[in-house]
Amino acid sequence: MEQKRKLVLMGNDAVGEAALRCGCTFFAGYPISPQTQILDYLAREMPKRGCTFLQADSELGAINMVIGASIAGARALTVSSSTGLALMYEAFAAAADGEFPMVIMDVTREGAAQTGIKASQSDYNMLTKSFGDGGLRVPVLTPSTVQELAELVGLAFDMADRYRTPVVIMTEPTTAQTIEAVDFDRVMPDKHYDKTPYTPSGRDTRPIPGSLYVQDSPHHFGTELGPETMNIYNMRHFQALADKHEKIGRKEMICEEYMMDDAEYVIAAFGAPARYGIDAVRELRAEGWKVGMIRPVMISPFPEKVFAGLDPERIKGILAVEMCIPKAFYHDVREFVPDAIPVWSCATAVYSRPKYLRPMLTYYCAGCQHGIVSKLLTELAEEMDIAGNLAVCYGIGCYVAGLMNVDLDMFPALHGRGCAVATGFKRCRPEQLVITYQG
């Protein structure tokens, strides 16, 4: 049997590759950490495949370019992060109102305005409660692995075309900058839906030129003319859009349940925290606790029935875990879970400071991954309890400025000579663990 070939890619690169494989022909975006690798990948690959890549003047320019491409019938994508998405907010409403199919990728960073760059899920309310001004809502998907991230790109484009709606993929740097093997054969290809009824062709053949049509609505808009019809038009138009969003929730809901058959306690989480939640469930089960997990992959529409259907006679409590302060996901869980079941919040940045990482600022540039390496190094020393027998040899590079944060026994080497110096040390002290840190 022929073995399937997988590609080992960073999550951000996997987004770009998946988009191209499922028929995305237009991209417009603006760089912002931590999603800029998607722009880098598409800037290289789209011209090779006859597709359009545009680096816009701003996020506002990018989203409006994508609206234009969608109106023209293209599969169009834009990506940004938190503060960049905030600049697109008015255009979000226009895209939802106009039923313009597109995919919007959000690699969320923490805080309000420009306050942080760490992994976060703090865009939860912005994306699920009102997609731009006006209260309209669109589907929001949340992956937990790089493989799922790639697959959701294909699903998002398909859903956008079938329902004539923007679709958002919300993830965190934790997933977007993780490197894993991806099987792109599992990415849904373009099914080439007929878009001609919605695409201006130079000669408008609709009953009334420029009139709107809302999918699945019994009401064809633009056929009633008169000074008093606009209010009726607006009410019917927005109701049809609301009905469509509810239909998506009924027909397309994705929500996974893990070890829930006999669970007495439940972890509710989405995105990266859900990935860690599975490990937590396994460990707690090994200790005798009957714990299960509910993982919404689609958070808008919210899986109301899943939570509402929990049995108060069996379930003793739910822990809603999210990378968001103040809590946001918790409120949706609390709203739909039966009142008799307690719901607790674990609103956090997920990570705690390792024992051997000093509580001080680094000198790394925003977005630099040396900080991640320093954190992993100190976590390793703590979890394996090896700090008392560990020596770290470091060379010359940017990371030297941040090593003052690491509370481990360290010694220097010349540029590029970390392995040589560590070899001499290890030969003389074979009983000691030695790690070299270079790059």
CSV table of C-alpha atoms in Angstrom, one decimal:
chain,number,residue,atom,x,y,z
A,1,MET,CA,0.0,0.0,0.0
A,2,GLU,CA,1.4,3.4,-1.0
A,3,GLN,CA,2.0,5.6,2.0
A,4,LYS,CA,0.5,9.1,1.9
A,5,ARG,CA,3.0,11.9,1.7
A,6,LYS,CA,2.8,14.5,4.4
A,7,LEU,CA,4.4,17.9,4.5
A,8,VAL,CA,6.0,19.2,7.7
A,9,LEU,CA,5.0,22.9,7.9
A,10,MET,CA,4.4,25.6,10.4
A,11,GLY,CA,0.7,26.3,11.0
A,12,ASN,CA,0.9,29.7,9.3
A,13,ASP,CA,2.5,28.1,6.2
A,14,ALA,CA,-0.1,25.3,6.2
A,15,VAL,CA,-2.8,28.0,6.0
A,16,GLY,CA,-1.3,29.3,2.8
A,17,GLU,CA,-0.8,25.9,1.2
A,18,ALA,CA,-4.3,24.8,2.1
A,19,ALA,CA,-5.8,27.9,0.7
A,20,LEU,CA,-4.0,27.4,-2.6
A,21,ARG,CA,-5.0,23.7,-2.8
A,22,CYS,CA,-8.7,24.5,-2.2
A,23,GLY,CA,-8.9,27.1,-5.0
A,24,CYS,CA,-8.1,30.5,-3.3
A,25,THR,CA,-7.0,32.7,-6.2
A,26,PHE,CA,-6.9,36.1,-4.5
A,27,PHE,CA,-5.2,37.3,-1.3
A,28,ALA,CA,-4.9,40.8,0.1
A,29,GLY,CA,-3.3,41.5,3.5
A,30,TYR,CA,-1.0,43.6,5.6
A,31,PRO,CA,1.8,42.3,7.8
A,32,ILE,CA,1.3,42.0,11.6
A,33,SER,CA,2.7,39.6,14.1
A,34,PRO,CA,2.1,36.7,14.6
A,35,GLN,CA,0.5,35.9,11.2
A,36,THR,CA,3.1,37.5,8.8
A,37,GLN,CA,4.4,34.1,7.8
A,38,ILE,CA,1.1,33.5,5.9
A,39,LEU,CA,1.9,36.6,3.8
A,40,ASP,CA,5.4,35.4,3.3
A,41,TYR,CA,4.3,32.0,2.1
A,42,LEU,CA,1.6,33.3,-0.3
A,43,ALA,CA,3.8,36.1,-1.6
A,44,ARG,CA,6.2,33.3,-2.8
A,45,GLU,CA,3.6,30.7,-4.0
A,46,MET,CA,0.7,32.6,-5.4
A,47,PRO,CA,2.5,34.1,-8.4
A,48,LYS,CA,3.9,30.7,-9.3
A,49,ARG,CA,0.3,29.3,-9.5
A,50,GLY,CA,-1.2,32.2,-11.5
A,51,CYS,CA,-3.0,33.7,-8.5
A,52,THR,CA,-3.2,37.3,-7.2
A,53,PHE,CA,-1.2,38.4,-4.1
A,54,LEU,CA,-1.5,42.0,-2.9
A,55,GLN,CA,0.1,43.5,0.1
A,56,ALA,CA,-2.3,46.3,0.9
A,57,ASP,CA,-1.6,49.8,2.3
A,58,SER,CA,-3.4,48.8,5.5
A,59,GLU,CA,-5.8,46.2,6.9
A,60,LEU,CA,-8.7,48.5,5.9
A,61,GLY,CA,-7.5,48.4,2.3
A,62,ALA,CA,-7.0,44.7,2.4
A,63,ILE,CA,-10.5,43.7,3.5
A,64,ASN,CA,-12.0,46.0,0.9
A,65,MET,CA,-9.9,44.5,-1.8
A,66,VAL,CA,-11.1,41.1,-0.7
A,67,ILE,CA,-14.7,42.3,-0.9
A,68,GLY,CA,-14.1,43.4,-4.5
A,69,ALA,CA,-12.5,40.0,-5.3
A,70,SER,CA,-15.5,38.2,-3.8
A,71,ILE,CA,-18.0,40.2,-5.8
A,72,ALA,CA,-16.0,39.3,-8.9
A,73,GLY,CA,-16.5,35.6,-8.0
A,74,ALA,CA,-13.0,34.7,-6.7
A,75,ARG,CA,-12.2,32.6,-3.7
A,76,ALA,CA,-10.6,35.3,-1.6
A,77,LEU,CA,-8.6,35.3,1.7
A,78,THR,CA,-7.3,37.9,4.1
A,79,VAL,CA,-5.4,37.3,7.4
A,80,SER,CA,-4.7,39.6,10.4
A,81,SER,CA,-4.5,39.7,14.1
A,82,SER,CA,-6.6,41.4,16.8
A,83,THR,CA,-5.7,45.1,16.4
A,84,GLY,CA,-5.6,44.6,12.6
A,85,LEU,CA,-9.0,43.0,12.6
A,86,ALA,CA,-10.4,46.0,14.6
A,87,LEU,CA,-9.5,48.2,11.6
A,88,MET,CA,-11.6,46.0,9.3
A,89,TYR,CA,-14.7,46.1,11.5
A,90,GLU,CA,-16.8,48.4,9.4
A,91,ALA,CA,-16.0,46.3,6.3
A,92,PHE,CA,-17.0,43.1,8.2
A,93,ALA,CA,-20.5,44.4,8.5
A,94,ALA,CA,-20.6,45.3,4.8
A,95,ALA,CA,-19.3,41.8,3.9
A,96,ALA,CA,-21.9,40.0,6.0
A,97,ASP,CA,-24.7,42.3,4.9
A,98,GLY,CA,-23.8,42.0,1.2
A,99,GLU,CA,-23.4,38.2,1.5
A,100,PHE,CA,-19.8,38.3,0.1
A,101,PRO,CA,-18.1,34.9,0.4
A,102,MET,CA,-14.6,35.1,1.8
A,103,VAL,CA,-12.4,33.6,4.5
A,104,ILE,CA,-10.8,35.7,7.2
A,105,MET,CA,-8.0,34.3,9.3
A,106,ASP,CA,-7.4,35.7,12.8
A,107,VAL,CA,-4.2,34.7,14.6
A,108,THR,CA,-5.2,36.3,17.9
A,109,ARG,CA,-2.9,38.1,20.3
A,110,GLU,CA,-3.5,39.3,23.8
A,111,GLY,CA,-4.9,42.5,25.2
A,112,ALA,CA,-6.7,45.6,24.0
A,113,ALA,CA,-5.3,47.8,21.3
A,114,GLN,CA,-1.5,47.5,21.3
A,115,THR,CA,-0.9,46.0,24.7
A,116,GLY,CA,0.5,42.5,23.9
A,117,ILE,CA,1.6,39.9,21.4
A,118,LYS,CA,1.3,36.7,23.4
A,119,ALA,CA,-1.1,33.9,22.5
A,120,SER,CA,-4.7,34.7,23.3
A,121,GLN,CA,-8.3,34.1,22.5
A,122,SER,CA,-9.3,37.6,23.4
A,123,ASP,CA,-11.1,38.3,20.0
A,124,TYR,CA,-13.9,35.9,21.0
A,125,ASN,CA,-16.5,38.5,21.7
A,126,MET,CA,-15.4,40.7,18.7
A,127,LEU,CA,-15.9,37.8,16.3
A,128,THR,CA,-18.9,35.9,17.7
A,129,LYS,CA,-21.2,38.6,19.1
A,130,SER,CA,-21.4,41.1,16.2
A,131,PHE,CA,-19.5,40.8,13.0
A,132,GLY,CA,-19.0,44.5,12.5
A,133,ASP,CA,-21.7,47.1,13.5
A,134,GLY,CA,-25.3,46.0,13.1
A,135,GLY,CA,-25.3,42.7,15.0
A,136,LEU,CA,-25.0,40.3,12.1
A,137,ARG,CA,-23.1,37.1,12.8
A,138,VAL,CA,-21.0,34.7,10.7
A,139,PRO,CA,-19.5,31.3,11.2
A,140,VAL,CA,-16.3,31.2,13.3
A,141,LEU,CA,-14.1,28.0,13.4
A,142,THR,CA,-11.4,27.2,15.9
A,143,PRO,CA,-8.7,24.6,15.2
A,144,SER,CA,-6.6,22.8,17.9
A,145,THR,CA,-3.9,21.3,15.7
A,146,VAL,CA,-2.1,22.2,12.5
A,147,GLN,CA,-3.8,19.4,10.6
A,148,GLU,CA,-7.2,20.6,11.7
A,149,LEU,CA,-6.2,24.2,10.8
A,150,ALA,CA,-5.4,23.2,7.2
A,151,GLU,CA,-8.7,21.2,6.9
A,152,LEU,CA,-10.7,24.1,8.3
A,153,VAL,CA,-9.4,26.4,5.6
A,154,GLY,CA,-11.0,24.1,3.0
A,155,LEU,CA,-14.2,23.8,5.0
A,156,ALA,CA,-14.4,27.5,5.5
A,157,PHE,CA,-14.1,28.3,1.8
A,158,ASP,CA,-16.8,25.6,1.0
A,159,MET,CA,-19.1,27.0,3.7
A,160,ALA,CA,-18.5,30.6,2.5
A,161,ASP,CA,-19.5,29.6,-1.1
A,162,ARG,CA,-22.5,27.5,-0.1
A,163,TYR,CA,-24.0,30.0,2.3
A,164,ARG,CA,-22.8,33.2,0.7
A,165,THR,CA,-21.2,34.5,3.9
A,166,PRO,CA,-17.8,35.5,5.3
A,167,VAL,CA,-16.3,32.7,7.4
A,168,VAL,CA,-13.7,33.3,10.1
A,169,ILE,CA,-10.9,31.0,11.3
A,170,MET,CA,-9.8,32.1,14.8
A,171,THR,CA,-6.6,30.6,16.1
A,172,GLU,CA,-3.7,31.4,18.4
A,173,PRO,CA,0.1,31.7,17.8
A,174,THR,CA,0.3,28.5,19.8
A,175,THR,CA,-1.2,26.6,16.8
A,176,ALA,CA,-0.2,29.0,14.0
A,177,GLN,CA,3.5,28.8,14.8
A,178,THR,CA,3.6,25.1,15.7
A,179,ILE,CA,5.3,22.8,13.2
A,180,GLU,CA,3.6,19.5,12.4
A,181,ALA,CA,3.1,17.0,9.6
A,182,VAL,CA,0.0,17.8,7.5
A,183,ASP,CA,-1.9,15.6,5.1
A,184,PHE,CA,-3.2,18.0,2.5
A,185,ASP,CA,-5.2,15.3,0.8
A,186,ARG,CA,-7.7,15.8,3.6
A,187,VAL,CA,-8.3,19.5,2.6
A,188,MET,CA,-11.6,20.0,0.9
A,189,PRO,CA,-11.1,21.0,-2.8
A,190,ASP,CA,-13.0,23.7,-4.6
A,191,LYS,CA,-16.4,22.4,-5.8
A,192,HIS,CA,-16.9,25.3,-8.2
A,193,TYR,CA,-20.3,26.4,-7.2
A,194,ASP,CA,-22.2,28.6,-9.7
A,195,LYS,CA,-21.7,32.2,-8.7
A,196,THR,CA,-23.0,33.8,-11.8
A,197,PRO,CA,-26.3,34.9,-10.3
A,198,TYR,CA,-24.3,37.0,-7.8
A,199,THR,CA,-21.6,38.3,-10.1
A,200,PRO,CA,-21.8,41.6,-12.0
A,201,SER,CA,-21.1,40.8,-15.7
A,202,GLY,CA,-21.4,44.1,-17.4
A,203,ARG,CA,-25.1,43.7,-18.2
A,204,ASP,CA,-27.2,43.2,-15.1
A,205,THR,CA,-29.9,40.6,-15.8
A,206,ARG,CA,-31.5,40.7,-12.4
A,207,PRO,CA,-35.2,41.7,-12.2
A,208,ILE,CA,-34.2,45.1,-10.9
A,209,PRO,CA,-30.6,46.2,-11.6
A,210,GLY,CA,-28.5,46.2,-8.5
A,211,SER,CA,-31.1,44.4,-6.4
A,212,LEU,CA,-30.1,42.1,-3.6
A,213,TYR,CA,-31.0,38.4,-3.1
A,214,VAL,CA,-30.7,36.7,0.3
A,215,GLN,CA,-30.1,33.0,0.0
A,216,ASP,CA,-32.9,30.7,1.3
A,217,SER,CA,-35.2,33.7,1.8
A,218,PRO,CA,-38.7,33.5,0.4
A,219,HIS,CA,-38.4,37.3,-0.2
A,220,HIS,CA,-36.6,38.6,-3.3
A,221,PHE,CA,-35.5,42.1,-2.4
A,222,GLY,CA,-35.7,45.1,-4.6
A,223,THR,CA,-39.1,44.1,-6.2
A,224,GLU,CA,-41.1,46.5,-4.1
A,225,LEU,CA,-40.7,50.2,-4.9
A,226,GLY,CA,-42.0,53.1,-3.0
A,227,PRO,CA,-41.2,55.6,-0.3
A,228,GLU,CA,-42.4,53.4,2.5
A,229,THR,CA,-40.8,50.1,1.5
A,230,MET,CA,-37.3,50.6,2.9
A,231,ASN,CA,-38.1,49.8,6.5
A,232,ILE,CA,-39.9,46.6,5.4
A,233,TYR,CA,-37.0,45.8,3.2
A,234,ASN,CA,-34.5,46.2,6.0
A,235,MET,CA,-36.5,44.2,8.5
A,236,ARG,CA,-36.9,41.3,6.1
A,237,HIS,CA,-33.3,41.5,4.8
A,238,PHE,CA,-31.8,41.3,8.3
A,239,GLN,CA,-34.2,38.6,9.5
A,240,ALA,CA,-33.3,36.5,6.5
A,241,LEU,CA,-29.6,36.9,7.4
A,242,ALA,CA,-30.3,35.9,11.0
A,243,ASP,CA,-32.3,32.9,9.8
A,244,LYS,CA,-29.4,31.8,7.6
A,245,HIS,CA,-27.0,32.0,10.6
A,246,GLU,CA,-29.3,29.8,12.6
A,247,LYS,CA,-29.5,27.3,9.7
A,248,ILE,CA,-25.7,27.1,9.6
A,249,GLY,CA,-25.8,26.2,13.3
A,250,ARG,CA,-28.4,23.4,12.7
A,251,LYS,CA,-26.7,21.9,9.6
A,252,GLU,CA,-23.0,22.6,10.0
A,253,MET,CA,-22.3,22.4,13.8
A,254,ILE,CA,-19.0,20.9,14.7
A,255,CYS,CA,-18.5,20.1,18.4
A,256,GLU,CA,-16.5,17.2,19.7
A,257,GLU,CA,-17.1,15.3,22.9
A,258,TYR,CA,-14.3,13.3,24.6
A,259,MET,CA,-14.9,10.7,27.3
A,260,MET,CA,-18.3,12.1,28.1
A,261,ASP,CA,-20.3,8.8,28.4
A,262,ASP,CA,-19.8,8.6,32.2
A,263,ALA,CA,-18.3,12.0,33.0
A,264,GLU,CA,-19.1,13.7,36.2
A,265,TYR,CA,-16.9,16.7,35.6
A,266,VAL,CA,-16.5,18.5,32.2
A,267,ILE,CA,-13.7,20.6,30.7
A,268,ALA,CA,-15.1,23.0,28.1
A,269,ALA,CA,-12.4,24.5,25.9
A,270,PHE,CA,-11.7,25.3,22.2
A,271,GLY,CA,-8.6,25.9,20.2
A,272,ALA,CA,-5.2,25.3,21.8
A,273,PRO,CA,-6.5,24.9,25.4
A,274,ALA,CA,-8.6,22.0,24.2
A,275,ARG,CA,-5.5,20.3,22.9
A,276,TYR,CA,-4.0,20.5,26.4
A,277,GLY,CA,-7.4,19.6,27.9
A,278,ILE,CA,-7.3,16.1,26.4
A,279,ASP,CA,-4.1,15.4,28.3
A,280,ALA,CA,-5.6,16.8,31.4
A,281,VAL,CA,-8.6,14.5,31.0
A,282,ARG,CA,-6.4,11.5,30.6
A,283,GLU,CA,-4.3,12.3,33.6
A,284,LEU,CA,-7.4,12.9,35.8
A,285,ARG,CA,-8.9,9.7,34.6
A,286,ALA,CA,-5.8,7.8,35.6
A,287,GLU,CA,-6.2,9.3,39.1
A,288,GLY,CA,-9.8,8.0,39.3
A,289,TRP,CA,-11.7,11.2,38.4
A,290,LYS,CA,-14.6,10.8,35.9
A,291,VAL,CA,-13.7,13.8,33.7
A,292,GLY,CA,-14.7,14.5,30.1
A,293,MET,CA,-14.3,17.3,27.6
A,294,ILE,CA,-16.5,19.3,25.2
A,295,ARG,CA,-14.6,21.0,22.4
A,296,PRO,CA,-16.6,23.4,20.2
A,297,VAL,CA,-14.8,23.6,16.8
A,298,MET,CA,-17.5,26.1,15.7
A,299,ILE,CA,-18.0,28.8,18.3
A,300,SER,CA,-20.4,30.9,16.2
A,301,PRO,CA,-23.1,29.7,16.0
A,302,PHE,CA,-22.5,28.3,19.5
A,303,PRO,CA,-23.3,24.6,20.2
A,304,GLU,CA,-26.2,25.5,22.5
A,305,LYS,CA,-27.9,22.1,22.4
A,306,VAL,CA,-24.7,20.2,23.4
A,307,PHE,CA,-24.4,22.2,26.6
A,308,ALA,CA,-28.1,22.5,27.3
A,309,GLY,CA,-28.4,18.7,27.0
A,310,LEU,CA,-26.1,18.0,29.9
A,311,ASP,CA,-27.7,16.0,32.7
A,312,PRO,CA,-27.8,17.9,36.1
A,313,GLU,CA,-28.2,14.5,37.8
A,314,ARG,CA,-24.8,13.3,36.6
A,315,ILE,CA,-22.7,16.4,35.9
A,316,LYS,CA,-21.3,17.9,39.1
A,317,GLY,CA,-19.5,20.8,37.5
A,318,ILE,CA,-18.0,22.4,34.3
A,319,LEU,CA,-14.7,24.2,34.0
A,320,ALA,CA,-14.7,26.7,31.1
A,321,VAL,CA,-11.0,27.1,30.0
A,322,GLU,CA,-10.0,30.0,27.8
A,323,MET,CA,-7.0,32.1,27.0
A,324,CYS,CA,-8.8,35.3,27.6
A,325,ILE,CA,-9.0,37.9,30.4
A,326,PRO,CA,-11.6,39.1,31.1
A,327,LYS,CA,-13.5,35.8,30.4
A,328,ALA,CA,-15.7,35.6,27.4
A,329,PHE,CA,-16.3,31.9,26.4
A,330,TYR,CA,-17.4,31.2,30.0
A,331,HIS,CA,-20.5,33.4,29.6
A,332,ASP,CA,-21.7,31.4,26.6
A,333,VAL,CA,-21.2,28.1,28.5
A,334,ARG,CA,-23.0,29.5,31.5
A,335,GLU,CA,-25.9,30.7,29.5
A,336,PHE,CA,-26.8,27.4,28.0
A,337,VAL,CA,-25.8,24.9,30.7
A,338,PRO,CA,-28.7,24.0,33.0
A,339,ASP,CA,-28.8,26.2,36.1
A,340,ALA,CA,-28.3,23.3,38.5
A,341,ILE,CA,-24.8,22.6,37.1
A,342,PRO,CA,-22.0,24.8,38.5
A,343,VAL,CA,-19.7,26.4,35.9
A,344,TRP,CA,-16.3,27.6,36.9
A,345,SER,CA,-14.0,29.8,34.9
A,346,CYS,CA,-10.3,29.3,34.1
A,347,ALA,CA,-9.6,32.5,32.3
A,348,THR,CA,-5.9,32.6,31.8
A,349,ALA,CA,-3.0,33.0,29.4
A,350,VAL,CA,-2.7,29.2,29.8
A,351,TYR,CA,1.0,29.3,30.5
A,352,SER,CA,2.5,29.8,34.0
A,353,ARG,CA,6.1,31.0,34.5
A,354,PRO,CA,8.5,28.1,34.9
A,355,LYS,CA,10.5,27.9,38.1
A,356,TYR,CA,13.8,28.7,36.4
A,357,LEU,CA,12.6,31.6,34.3
A,358,ARG,CA,13.2,34.9,36.1
A,359,PRO,CA,10.3,37.4,36.4
A,360,MET,CA,11.8,40.2,34.3
A,361,LEU,CA,11.5,41.6,30.8
A,362,THR,CA,13.7,40.3,28.0
A,363,TYR,CA,15.4,42.3,25.3
A,364,TYR,CA,14.0,40.2,22.4
A,365,CYS,CA,12.1,42.0,19.7
A,366,ALA,CA,8.3,41.5,19.6
A,367,GLY,CA,7.5,38.2,17.9
A,368,CYS,CA,11.0,36.7,18.3
A,369,GLN,CA,10.9,33.0,19.1
A,370,HIS,CA,14.0,33.0,21.3
A,371,GLY,CA,11.7,33.7,24.2
A,372,ILE,CA,9.8,30.5,23.4
A,373,VAL,CA,13.1,28.5,23.4
A,374,SER,CA,14.1,30.0,26.7
A,375,LYS,CA,10.8,29.1,28.2
A,376,LEU,CA,11.0,25.5,26.8
A,377,LEU,CA,14.5,25.2,28.2
A,378,THR,CA,13.4,26.2,31.7
A,379,GLU,CA,10.3,24.1,31.6
A,380,LEU,CA,12.4,21.1,30.6
A,381,ALA,CA,14.7,21.7,33.6
A,382,GLU,CA,11.8,21.9,36.0
A,383,GLU,CA,9.7,19.0,34.7
A,384,MET,CA,12.6,16.6,34.5
A,385,ASP,CA,14.1,17.9,37.7
A,386,ILE,CA,17.6,18.2,36.2
A,387,ALA,CA,18.5,21.7,37.1
A,388,GLY,CA,20.9,20.5,39.8
A,389,ASN,CA,23.0,18.6,37.3
A,390,LEU,CA,22.6,20.7,34.2
A,391,ALA,CA,25.1,23.1,32.5
A,392,VAL,CA,24.1,25.2,29.5
A,393,CYS,CA,26.6,26.4,27.0
A,394,TYR,CA,25.6,29.4,24.9
A,395,GLY,CA,27.2,31.0,21.9
A,396,ILE,CA,27.1,34.6,20.5
A,397,GLY,CA,23.8,35.9,19.1
A,398,CYS,CA,20.7,37.9,19.8
A,399,TYR,CA,19.5,35.4,22.4
A,400,VAL,CA,22.5,36.3,24.7
A,401,ALA,CA,20.7,39.4,25.8
A,402,GLY,CA,17.8,37.3,27.1
A,403,LEU,CA,19.8,34.6,28.9
A,404,MET,CA,19.8,36.8,32.0
A,405,ASN,CA,16.2,35.6,32.3
A,406,VAL,CA,17.3,31.9,32.7
A,407,ASP,CA,18.2,30.9,36.2
A,408,LEU,CA,20.4,27.9,35.2
A,409,ASP,CA,24.1,27.3,35.4
A,410,MET,CA,25.5,28.6,32.1
A,411,PHE,CA,28.8,29.3,30.4
A,412,PRO,CA,29.7,31.0,27.1
A,413,ALA,CA,31.4,30.0,23.9
A,414,LEU,CA,32.6,31.9,20.8
A,415,HIS,CA,30.3,32.4,17.8
A,416,GLY,CA,29.5,29.0,16.3
A,417,ARG,CA,31.7,27.1,18.7
A,418,GLY,CA,29.1,26.1,21.3
A,419,CYS,CA,29.3,22.4,20.4
A,420,ALA,CA,33.1,22.3,20.6
A,421,VAL,CA,33.2,24.0,24.0
A,422,ALA,CA,30.4,21.8,25.3
A,423,THR,CA,32.3,18.7,24.0
A,424,GLY,CA,35.4,19.6,25.9
A,425,PHE,CA,33.3,20.2,29.1
A,426,LYS,CA,31.4,16.9,28.7
A,427,ARG,CA,34.5,14.9,28.2
A,428,CYS,CA,35.9,16.1,31.4
A,429,ARG,CA,32.6,15.9,33.3
A,430,PRO,CA,30.8,12.9,31.7
A,431,GLU,CA,28.3,12.6,34.6
A,432,GLN,CA,26.9,16.1,34.0
A,433,LEU,CA,24.1,16.9,31.6
A,434,VAL,CA,25.1,19.5,29.0
A,435,ILE,CA,22.9,21.5,26.6
A,436,THR,CA,24.1,23.9,23.9
A,437,TYR,CA,22.0,26.9,22.9
A,438,GLN,CA,23.0,28.5,19.6
A,439,GLY,CA,21.4,30.1,16.6
